[in-house]
Coordinates of C-alpha atoms and ligand atoms in Angstrom, one line a residue:
Chain A
M1 CA 0.3 8.3 -18.7
S2 CA 3.1 7.8 -21.1
G3 CA 2.6 4.5 -23.5
V4 CA 5.0 1.7 -23.4
H5 CA 5.8 -0.2 -26.8
V6 CA 6.3 -3.8 -26.0
T7 CA 7.9 -6.7 -28.5
T8 CA 7.3 -10.4 -26.8
T9 CA 7.1 -14.0 -28.5
I10 CA 2.9 -15.6 -26.7
N11 CA 3.0 -19.1 -27.7
G12 CA 4.8 -18.9 -30.0
D13 CA 3.5 -16.2 -31.8
A14 CA 5.9 -12.5 -32.9
V15 CA 3.4 -10.3 -30.7
E16 CA 3.3 -6.3 -30.1
F17 CA 1.3 -4.0 -28.4
V18 CA 2.2 -0.7 -26.4
C19 CA 0.4 -0.4 -23.3
N20 CA 0.3 1.9 -19.9
A21 CA 3.4 1.3 -17.0
D22 CA 1.2 0.4 -14.8
E23 CA -0.6 -2.0 -17.1
P24 CA -0.9 -5.0 -15.3
L25 CA 0.1 -8.5 -18.6
L26 CA -3.3 -10.0 -17.5
D27 CA -5.3 -6.5 -19.0
V28 CA -2.7 -6.6 -22.3
L29 CA -4.0 -9.7 -23.2
R30 CA -7.6 -9.3 -22.8
N31 CA -8.2 -5.9 -23.3
R32 CA -5.6 -5.1 -25.3
L33 CA -4.8 -9.0 -27.5
G34 CA -7.7 -10.1 -27.4
M35 CA -6.4 -13.7 -25.2
T36 CA -9.9 -13.3 -22.3
G37 CA -8.9 -17.1 -22.3
A38 CA -6.9 -16.0 -18.7
K39 CA -9.4 -14.7 -16.3
E40 CA -9.5 -12.3 -13.3
G41 CA -10.6 -13.3 -10.1
C42 CA -9.4 -11.5 -7.6
G43 CA -6.3 -9.6 -9.6
T44 CA -4.0 -9.5 -6.8
G45 CA -2.1 -13.0 -6.7
D46 CA -4.3 -15.2 -4.6
C47 CA -6.5 -17.3 -7.1
G48 CA -5.0 -18.0 -9.9
A49 CA -7.7 -17.8 -13.0
C50 CA -5.4 -15.5 -14.5
S51 CA -2.5 -18.0 -14.5
V52 CA 0.8 -17.6 -17.3
T53 CA 3.4 -18.8 -18.2
V54 CA 6.7 -16.3 -18.8
N55 CA 10.2 -17.8 -19.8
G56 CA 9.0 -21.1 -18.3
R57 CA 8.1 -20.2 -15.0
L58 CA 4.7 -20.3 -13.9
V59 CA 3.3 -16.5 -13.1
C60 CA 0.0 -15.0 -11.9
S61 CA -0.8 -12.3 -15.2
C62 CA -2.3 -9.8 -12.7
L63 CA 0.8 -10.0 -10.8
V64 CA 3.0 -9.6 -13.2
L65 CA 3.4 -5.7 -16.0
G66 CA 2.6 -6.1 -19.5
A67 CA 6.3 -3.7 -19.7
E68 CA 8.2 -6.4 -18.4
V69 CA 6.8 -8.6 -20.7
Q70 CA 9.6 -7.0 -23.3
G71 CA 11.2 -9.5 -25.4
A72 CA 10.2 -12.2 -22.9
K73 CA 8.3 -15.8 -23.9
V74 CA 4.4 -16.2 -22.4
G75 CA 2.7 -18.9 -22.6
T76 CA -1.7 -18.6 -22.1
I77 CA -4.6 -21.3 -22.4
E78 CA -4.9 -19.9 -26.1
G79 CA -1.4 -22.2 -26.3
M80 CA -2.8 -25.6 -24.5
A81 CA -4.7 -27.2 -27.9
K82 CA -3.2 -27.7 -30.6
G83 CA -5.6 -26.3 -33.2
D84 CA -8.9 -29.2 -32.9
Q85 CA -5.9 -31.2 -30.8
L86 CA -7.2 -30.7 -27.5
H87 CA -4.4 -31.4 -24.8
P88 CA -4.6 -34.8 -22.7
L89 CA -5.2 -32.3 -19.2
Q90 CA -8.0 -30.7 -21.3
K91 CA -9.7 -33.8 -22.2
N92 CA -9.4 -35.2 -18.9
F93 CA -11.2 -31.7 -17.3
I94 CA -14.5 -32.3 -19.6
A95 CA -14.3 -36.6 -19.3
H96 CA -13.3 -36.0 -14.7
A97 CA -16.0 -33.0 -15.0
A98 CA -13.3 -31.1 -13.6
L99 CA -15.4 -27.6 -14.1
Q100 CA -19.1 -26.2 -13.5
C101 CA -18.8 -22.6 -13.9
G102 CA -15.2 -22.9 -15.9
I103 CA -13.5 -19.7 -14.4
C104 CA -10.8 -21.2 -12.6
T105 CA -10.5 -23.5 -15.7
P106 CA -7.8 -21.7 -17.7
G107 CA -5.5 -21.0 -14.7
F108 CA -5.7 -24.4 -13.2
L109 CA -4.9 -26.4 -17.0
I110 CA -1.9 -24.0 -17.1
A111 CA -0.6 -24.9 -13.6
A112 CA -1.4 -28.7 -13.5
K113 CA 0.7 -28.9 -17.1
A114 CA 3.3 -26.3 -15.6
L115 CA 3.0 -29.7 -12.4
L116 CA 3.2 -32.0 -14.8
D117 CA 5.9 -31.2 -17.0
K118 CA 8.6 -30.7 -14.0
N119 CA 6.8 -33.8 -12.5
P120 CA 5.1 -36.5 -14.9
D121 CA 4.2 -38.7 -11.2
P122 CA 2.9 -36.7 -8.6
S123 CA 1.1 -37.5 -5.0
E124 CA -1.7 -36.7 -4.4
E125 CA -0.8 -34.5 -2.5
E126 CA 1.7 -32.2 -4.3
I127 CA -1.1 -32.3 -7.2
R128 CA -3.1 -30.5 -4.0
F129 CA -0.1 -28.7 -2.9
G130 CA 0.7 -27.6 -6.4
L131 CA -2.1 -26.1 -7.4
A132 CA -2.6 -24.4 -4.1
G133 CA -2.3 -20.9 -6.1
N134 CA -5.4 -22.3 -7.4
L135 CA -8.5 -22.0 -6.0
C136 CA -12.0 -23.4 -7.4
R137 CA -15.0 -21.4 -6.0
C138 CA -17.7 -25.2 -7.6
T139 CA -15.8 -28.1 -7.7
G140 CA -14.5 -28.7 -4.1
Y141 CA -11.5 -29.6 -5.8
D142 CA -11.8 -33.7 -5.9
K143 CA -12.6 -34.1 -9.8
I144 CA -9.9 -31.7 -10.6
V145 CA -7.3 -33.3 -8.8
R146 CA -8.8 -36.9 -10.4
A147 CA -8.4 -35.2 -13.8
V148 CA -4.8 -34.4 -12.8
Q149 CA -4.1 -38.0 -11.8
A150 CA -5.2 -39.2 -14.8
T151 CA -3.7 -37.1 -17.2
A152 CA -0.2 -37.5 -15.8
K153 CA -0.9 -41.5 -16.0
E154 CA -1.9 -41.4 -19.2
M155 CA 1.2 -39.0 -19.8
R156 CA 3.2 -41.5 -18.4
G157 CA 1.5 -43.9 -21.0
A158 CA 3.0 -43.0 -23.8
Chain B
M1 CA 4.2 6.4 -13.6
R2 CA 7.1 5.5 -15.8
Y3 CA 8.4 2.0 -15.8
E4 CA 12.0 2.4 -16.8
A5 CA 14.4 -1.4 -17.5
P6 CA 17.7 -0.7 -17.0
E7 CA 20.2 -2.5 -18.3
T8 CA 23.3 -1.7 -15.2
L9 CA 23.5 -1.3 -12.0
K10 CA 24.7 1.9 -12.0
S11 CA 21.9 2.8 -14.2
A12 CA 19.3 1.8 -11.6
V13 CA 20.9 3.6 -9.2
T14 CA 20.9 7.0 -10.3
L15 CA 17.4 6.6 -12.1
L16 CA 16.3 6.1 -8.9
A17 CA 18.5 8.4 -6.7
K18 CA 17.5 11.4 -9.7
E19 CA 14.0 10.6 -9.5
K20 CA 11.5 13.5 -7.6
G21 CA 9.0 11.2 -7.0
L22 CA 7.7 8.2 -5.0
A23 CA 10.0 5.9 -6.6
F24 CA 10.2 2.3 -6.3
V25 CA 12.6 -1.1 -7.3
L26 CA 10.5 -3.7 -8.8
A27 CA 12.1 -7.1 -8.4
G28 CA 9.1 -10.4 -8.5
G29 CA 6.8 -7.5 -8.0
T30 CA 3.8 -9.5 -5.7
D31 CA 4.4 -6.7 -3.0
L32 CA 4.8 -4.0 -4.5
L33 CA 2.1 -4.7 -7.1
V34 CA -0.4 -5.8 -5.0
K35 CA -0.2 -2.3 -3.3
M36 CA -0.2 -0.4 -6.7
K37 CA -3.3 -3.1 -7.5
G38 CA -4.8 -1.5 -3.9
G39 CA -4.5 1.7 -4.1
F40 CA -2.1 2.1 -1.5
L41 CA 1.1 3.1 -3.5
E42 CA 1.3 5.3 -6.4
P43 CA 4.4 5.3 -8.0
D44 CA 6.0 7.7 -10.2
L45 CA 8.6 5.5 -11.1
V46 CA 9.3 1.4 -11.2
V47 CA 12.6 0.7 -11.8
D48 CA 12.7 -3.3 -12.8
I49 CA 15.8 -5.1 -12.1
K50 CA 15.6 -7.9 -13.8
R51 CA 17.5 -6.4 -17.3
I52 CA 20.6 -6.0 -14.8
K53 CA 23.8 -9.1 -15.6
G54 CA 23.8 -10.9 -12.7
V55 CA 20.5 -10.8 -11.1
F56 CA 19.7 -14.1 -11.7
D57 CA 22.5 -16.3 -10.6
I58 CA 23.7 -17.9 -7.7
T59 CA 26.9 -18.2 -7.8
K60 CA 29.3 -21.0 -5.3
S61 CA 32.3 -20.2 -4.3
A62 CA 35.6 -20.6 -1.6
T63 CA 33.2 -18.2 0.7
G64 CA 30.1 -19.2 0.5
F65 CA 26.8 -18.1 -1.8
R66 CA 25.6 -15.2 -4.0
I67 CA 22.3 -14.9 -4.5
G68 CA 21.5 -12.1 -7.2
A69 CA 18.7 -10.0 -6.3
A70 CA 15.9 -11.1 -8.9
V71 CA 16.5 -14.8 -8.5
P72 CA 12.8 -15.9 -8.0
G73 CA 11.9 -18.4 -4.3
V74 CA 11.5 -21.5 -7.2
A75 CA 14.8 -21.0 -8.5
L76 CA 16.0 -21.4 -5.7
G77 CA 14.4 -24.9 -4.6
E78 CA 15.7 -25.5 -8.5
N79 CA 19.6 -25.6 -6.9
A80 CA 20.8 -28.1 -5.4
A81 CA 24.0 -27.3 -3.8
L82 CA 22.6 -23.7 -2.0
V83 CA 19.3 -26.9 -0.7
K84 CA 22.0 -29.2 0.8
A85 CA 23.9 -25.8 2.4
W86 CA 21.0 -24.2 3.6
P87 CA 17.8 -25.9 3.1
G88 CA 16.3 -23.9 5.9
V89 CA 17.0 -20.8 3.7
V90 CA 15.3 -22.5 1.3
E91 CA 12.1 -24.5 2.7
G92 CA 11.3 -20.5 4.5
A93 CA 11.9 -19.1 0.9
N94 CA 9.9 -21.5 -1.0
L95 CA 6.7 -21.1 2.3
I96 CA 6.4 -18.2 0.5
G97 CA 2.6 -18.1 -1.6
S98 CA 2.0 -20.3 -4.0
K99 CA 3.6 -21.9 -7.4
Q100 CA 2.8 -18.9 -9.0
V101 CA 4.0 -16.6 -6.6
Q102 CA 7.2 -18.5 -6.5
G103 CA 7.6 -18.4 -10.4
R104 CA 7.9 -14.5 -9.1
C105 CA 9.0 -13.3 -5.3
T106 CA 12.4 -12.7 -4.2
M107 CA 14.5 -13.0 -1.6
V108 CA 15.4 -9.5 -1.1
G109 CA 12.0 -8.5 -2.3
N110 CA 10.3 -10.0 0.9
L111 CA 13.1 -8.9 3.1
C112 CA 12.7 -5.1 1.2
N113 CA 8.9 -5.7 1.7
G114 CA 9.8 -5.5 6.0
S115 CA 7.1 -7.3 6.9
P116 CA 8.0 -9.2 10.6
A117 CA 5.9 -12.3 9.0
A118 CA 8.6 -12.7 6.2
D119 CA 9.0 -15.8 5.6
G120 CA 11.9 -15.6 3.5
V121 CA 13.7 -13.8 6.1
P122 CA 14.4 -15.4 8.9
A123 CA 16.5 -17.8 8.0
L124 CA 19.2 -15.5 5.8
I125 CA 19.4 -14.2 9.1
A126 CA 20.1 -17.4 10.7
G127 CA 23.0 -17.9 8.8
N128 CA 24.6 -14.7 8.5
A129 CA 23.2 -13.8 5.9
K130 CA 24.1 -10.3 4.1
V131 CA 23.2 -8.3 1.1
V132 CA 25.6 -6.1 -0.6
I133 CA 24.1 -2.4 -1.6
S134 CA 24.7 -0.2 -4.0
G135 CA 23.7 3.5 -4.1
P136 CA 25.0 6.7 -5.0
K137 CA 28.2 6.3 -2.6
G138 CA 29.1 3.2 -4.1
K139 CA 28.9 -0.5 -2.2
R140 CA 28.3 -1.4 1.3
T141 CA 27.5 -4.9 2.8
I142 CA 25.8 -5.2 6.4
P143 CA 23.6 -7.6 7.8
V144 CA 20.7 -9.1 6.7
E145 CA 19.3 -7.9 10.1
Q146 CA 19.9 -3.9 10.0
V147 CA 17.7 -3.6 7.1
P148 CA 14.5 -4.3 8.3
V149 CA 13.6 -1.1 11.3
S150 CA 10.0 -1.3 12.0
P151 CA 7.1 -2.8 10.2
G152 CA 7.1 -1.8 6.8
R153 CA 10.2 0.3 7.2
I154 CA 14.1 -0.2 5.8
S155 CA 17.1 1.0 6.5
L156 CA 17.9 1.6 2.7
K157 CA 18.8 4.7 1.7
K158 CA 17.3 7.0 -1.2
G159 CA 18.8 5.4 -4.7
E160 CA 20.1 2.7 -3.1
I161 CA 19.2 -0.9 -4.7
I162 CA 20.4 -4.2 -3.1
E163 CA 21.8 -6.1 -5.9
A164 CA 22.8 -9.5 -3.6
I165 CA 22.8 -12.3 -0.8
L166 CA 25.7 -13.2 0.9
L167 CA 25.3 -16.2 2.6
P168 CA 28.8 -18.0 4.7
K169 CA 30.7 -21.2 3.3
R170 CA 29.4 -23.6 5.9
P171 CA 31.7 -25.4 8.7
A172 CA 31.1 -29.0 9.3
N173 CA 28.0 -31.1 10.6
S174 CA 25.8 -27.5 10.5
S175 CA 23.1 -27.2 9.0
D176 CA 19.3 -25.2 9.4
A177 CA 15.8 -24.8 9.3
Y178 CA 12.6 -23.0 9.7
L179 CA 8.8 -23.2 10.2
R180 CA 6.1 -21.3 10.7
F181 CA 3.1 -21.9 11.9
I182 CA -0.1 -20.7 9.9
P183 CA -3.9 -21.3 10.1
R184 CA -4.3 -23.7 7.3
T185 CA -1.5 -25.3 5.4
E186 CA -0.1 -23.2 2.1
M187 CA -0.9 -19.4 1.5
D188 CA -0.8 -17.6 4.7
I189 CA 1.3 -15.1 6.3
A190 CA 3.0 -16.2 9.6
V191 CA 1.1 -16.1 12.8
V192 CA 4.6 -17.4 14.4
S193 CA 7.8 -18.6 12.5
A194 CA 11.2 -19.8 14.1
A195 CA 14.9 -20.1 12.2
V196 CA 17.7 -22.2 14.0
N197 CA 21.3 -22.4 11.9
L198 CA 23.4 -24.5 14.0
T199 CA 26.8 -26.1 14.2
L200 CA 28.1 -29.3 15.7
D201 CA 31.1 -30.6 17.3
G202 CA 32.5 -34.7 15.8
K203 CA 30.9 -35.2 19.2
G204 CA 27.4 -34.1 17.9
T205 CA 27.9 -31.3 21.0
V206 CA 26.3 -27.6 19.7
K207 CA 29.5 -25.5 19.5
D208 CA 27.9 -22.7 17.2
A209 CA 23.9 -22.2 17.3
R210 CA 21.6 -19.1 16.3
V211 CA 17.6 -18.7 16.5
V212 CA 15.6 -16.0 15.0
L213 CA 11.9 -15.7 15.1
G214 CA 9.6 -14.0 12.8
A215 CA 5.8 -12.8 13.8
V216 CA 6.5 -11.9 17.1
A217 CA 7.6 -8.7 17.1
P218 CA 8.0 -5.5 15.4
T219 CA 10.5 -7.0 13.4
I220 CA 12.6 -10.5 13.0
I221 CA 14.2 -11.0 16.0
V222 CA 17.5 -12.7 17.0
V223 CA 17.6 -14.4 20.6
P224 CA 21.1 -14.9 21.7
A225 CA 19.3 -16.4 25.3
A226 CA 18.1 -19.6 23.4
A227 CA 21.5 -19.9 21.4
K228 CA 22.6 -20.0 24.7
A229 CA 20.6 -22.5 25.7
L230 CA 21.7 -24.9 23.2
I231 CA 25.3 -24.4 23.5
G232 CA 27.7 -26.9 24.8
S233 CA 24.0 -29.9 24.8
K234 CA 23.4 -32.0 22.4
L235 CA 20.2 -31.1 22.6
D236 CA 18.6 -32.4 26.0
A237 CA 15.0 -32.0 26.7
A238 CA 16.7 -29.4 29.6
A239 CA 18.7 -27.6 27.1
L240 CA 16.1 -27.5 24.7
E241 CA 13.7 -26.7 27.1
K242 CA 15.5 -23.7 28.0
L243 CA 15.7 -23.0 25.0
A244 CA 12.3 -22.8 24.1
A245 CA 11.4 -20.4 27.7
A246 CA 14.4 -17.8 26.3
C247 CA 11.6 -17.8 22.8
S248 CA 9.2 -17.1 24.6
A249 CA 10.7 -14.7 27.2
A250 CA 12.0 -13.0 23.3
C251 CA 8.4 -12.1 22.3
K252 CA 6.5 -9.1 22.3
P253 CA 4.1 -10.1 20.1
I254 CA 0.4 -8.2 18.6
D255 CA -3.1 -9.9 19.9
D256 CA -4.8 -10.3 17.0
K257 CA -7.7 -13.3 14.9
R258 CA -5.0 -15.5 13.9
G259 CA -3.5 -15.4 17.4
T260 CA -3.6 -14.2 20.5
I261 CA -0.2 -12.9 22.4
E262 CA -0.3 -15.8 24.9
F263 CA -0.2 -18.4 22.3
R264 CA 1.9 -16.9 20.1
T265 CA 4.3 -16.7 23.2
K266 CA 3.4 -20.2 23.8
V267 CA 4.4 -21.6 20.4
A268 CA 7.5 -19.5 19.8
G269 CA 8.6 -21.6 22.0
V270 CA 7.8 -24.9 20.7
L271 CA 8.3 -24.0 17.1
A272 CA 12.1 -23.4 17.8
R273 CA 11.9 -26.4 19.7
R274 CA 11.5 -28.3 16.6
A275 CA 13.3 -26.0 14.3
A276 CA 16.7 -26.8 16.4
E277 CA 15.9 -30.3 16.4
I278 CA 15.5 -30.5 12.9
A279 CA 18.5 -28.3 12.4
Y280 CA 20.9 -31.2 14.4
K281 CA 19.4 -34.0 12.2
R282 CA 20.8 -31.8 9.9
A283 CA 23.9 -31.5 10.9
G284 CA 25.4 -34.5 11.7
G285 CA 23.8 -34.7 15.0
K286 CA 22.2 -37.9 16.2
Ligands
FAD1 C1 -0.9 -14.0 -3.0 C2 0.1 -14.2 -2.1 C3 1.3 -15.0 -1.4 C4 2.2 -14.5 -0.6 N1 2.9 -15.3 0.8 C5 3.9 -15.6 1.3 C6 4.0 -16.4 2.6 O1 3.8 -17.0 2.9 N2 5.0 -14.9 3.1 C7 4.9 -13.8 3.1 O2 6.7 -14.2 3.7 N3 5.2 -13.3 1.7 C8 4.3 -13.6 1.0 N4 3.6 -13.0 -0.2 C9 4.1 -11.7 -0.4 C10 5.4 -12.0 -1.1 O3 5.1 -12.7 -2.2 C11 6.7 -11.7 -0.8 O4 7.0 -10.4 0.1 C12 7.9 -11.6 -1.8 O5 9.3 -12.4 -0.8 C13 8.1 -10.3 -2.1 O6 8.8 -10.5 -3.6 P1 9.1 -10.0 -4.6 O7 9.9 -9.6 -5.4 O8 7.9 -10.0 -5.1 O9 9.1 -8.0 -3.9 P2 8.5 -6.9 -5.4 O10 7.3 -6.4 -5.1 O11 9.2 -6.5 -5.7 O12 8.9 -5.9 -3.8 C14 8.9 -5.7 -2.6 C15 9.6 -4.3 -2.1 O13 11.1 -4.5 -1.9 C16 12.0 -4.0 -3.2 N5 12.8 -4.0 -3.1 C17 12.5 -5.3 -4.3 N6 13.9 -5.6 -4.2 C18 14.6 -4.2 -3.8 C19 16.5 -4.5 -3.9 N7 16.8 -5.3 -4.6 N8 16.1 -3.4 -3.6 C20 16.1 -2.9 -3.0 N9 14.4 -2.8 -2.5 C21 14.1 -4.2 -3.4 C22 10.6 -3.2 -3.6 O14 10.6 -1.7 -4.0 C23 8.9 -3.3 -2.4 O15 9.5 -1.5 -2.1 C24 2.6 -13.2 -0.9 C25 2.5 -12.6 -1.8 C26 1.0 -12.1 -2.4 C27 0.2 -12.5 -3.9
FES2 S1 -7.1 -12.4 -11.4 FE1 -4.4 -13.7 -10.5 S2 -3.7 -14.4 -9.3 FE2 -6.3 -13.7 -8.7
FES3 S1 -15.7 -24.3 -12.2 FE1 -16.8 -22.7 -11.2 S2 -14.8 -21.5 -10.1 FE2 -13.6 -23.6 -10.5

C-alpha cells in the first residue's frame, strides 16, 4: 500500500505524517503521532471516545481518514489544557467525579467543549442530547452532566 | 486502496469512470468508512469530493435552494433561511446520528447509501427535491425518489457523482415536517418514518400535499392516496383518519425484533398524521 503524505495543523502546531490511504485519523494520532488522548471504543462512530475537531467541527476521528486532514485544522484533547492550566471543563470533571475508568473522558471533554462553544447556556436536556454520541460505561452520566452544567455557569460568570 | 481528493468534478468523474476495481465516492464517510472497517467493502479507490469547489455551499436563488453534496448535517441546521423554508428536510437530516456524526454526514451520502430507513431522504422526496448528477456523459437532473432502487442499491451509473440537491422555491402557506419512531430517544435507526409537505390556500384548505413513508418497504415510498386524503380538507378528523388508513395500506414492511409488521403498519399512519399536523401548523393553518 502506498503512503499518503499529509501536512496538517494539530492544536495549532504544524504536523506532517505519512499514513496508509485507508488509515483512520484516530490511528494516525495514536500510533504515528503518539497522541493517545483520543481513545478507540468502537471504531464505528457509536461511542465518541475518539472525538476530535476538524476545522472546528466535532467528529469521530475513527470515521475520518488521516489523508482527509491535509491542510485542515485538527483539535485534540492534548490541546485543551494550556500548559499546566487545566480547562474549566477538565477541572470540573475532576471536582464532580465525572469519570471513573476515564476511557470516555477525553471524548466527553472535546464534545462538551464543542457544545459550550456553540451554546454557553444549555439546558440539561440540551446537554444530554448534545453528548448522546458519547458513551460512558461507568458514571451513569449524571456526574458528567453536572460537571458540564457547573462549567457552563462558571464560564458565563467569568 | 488509493485515496484521491481531486479539485474538480470533472477529474473526480474521470477517476471513478476509469477505475477498473471497486471505486467509491467519499463524502462524510459515516457509512463508507464503517463498511470498510467492518470488512464489508474493500475499495481499490476512494475519491474524496470535499476539495471540489462549491460542495460545501448552500445557495438560495429565485428557483429555490441548491445544497452542495458535501454539506454536513450540522451546517444545514445553521442555515436560518433553509430551516425556515424547509424545516422538515432539516429536521430529518439533523436526526442522523450524534453531534459527531452531524459534523460529517451528508444528505447525499444518506441517499446514496440506499437505506429505506434513511432519515435524510423522506422529506426531500416529499419536497419534490432533485439531484444534479455529473457523469462521464455530462450532467442530468432527476427527482430524488429515482435514486434508490432497492435496499443498498441506487440508480447511479459508473463514474456518476451527485454534485448537489435542489429544493424548489416554497410557495406561500407551505411547509413540511418529518417524524421517525425509534425505540431510544437518539442514535438509532428508524423503525418507521413519515414526511409530509403541504401547501394551503389563504383560508387554510390543503391545496397540495405529498406524503412519504420510510422503513416500511424496500425503498422509501410516496403515498399518493394519503396526499389525496388531505387535499381539499382543513385537516379535520375524517381527513386525518383517511390519511392514516392510506399510509397503513401502503406499507409492505419487514418483520424484525425492532418492529413487527403489525406495529410498523399501524405506526406509519400515526406518524404521518402527526407530521401532517405539524406541517399544517408550520404552513400557517389553524
Ligand atoms: C453512529 C452512527 C449513527 C447513524 N445514525 C443514523 C441515523 O440516525 N439515520 C440515518 O439515516 N443514518 C444514520 N447513520 C448513517 C450515516 O451517517 C448516514 O447515512 C449519512 O448521511 C451518510 O452520509 P456520508 O456523507 O457520511 O456518506 P458516505 O459514507 O461518505 O457515503 C455513503 C455512500 O454514498 C456514496 N456517496 C456519497 N456521496 C456521494 C455523491 N456525492 N455522489 C455519489 N455517491 C455518493 C458513497 O460512495 C457511499 O457509498 C449513522 C451512522 C453512524 C456511524
Ligand atoms: S471509537 Fe470512534 S466513535 Fe467509538
Ligand atoms: S468513566 Fe469509564 S467509560 Fe466513562
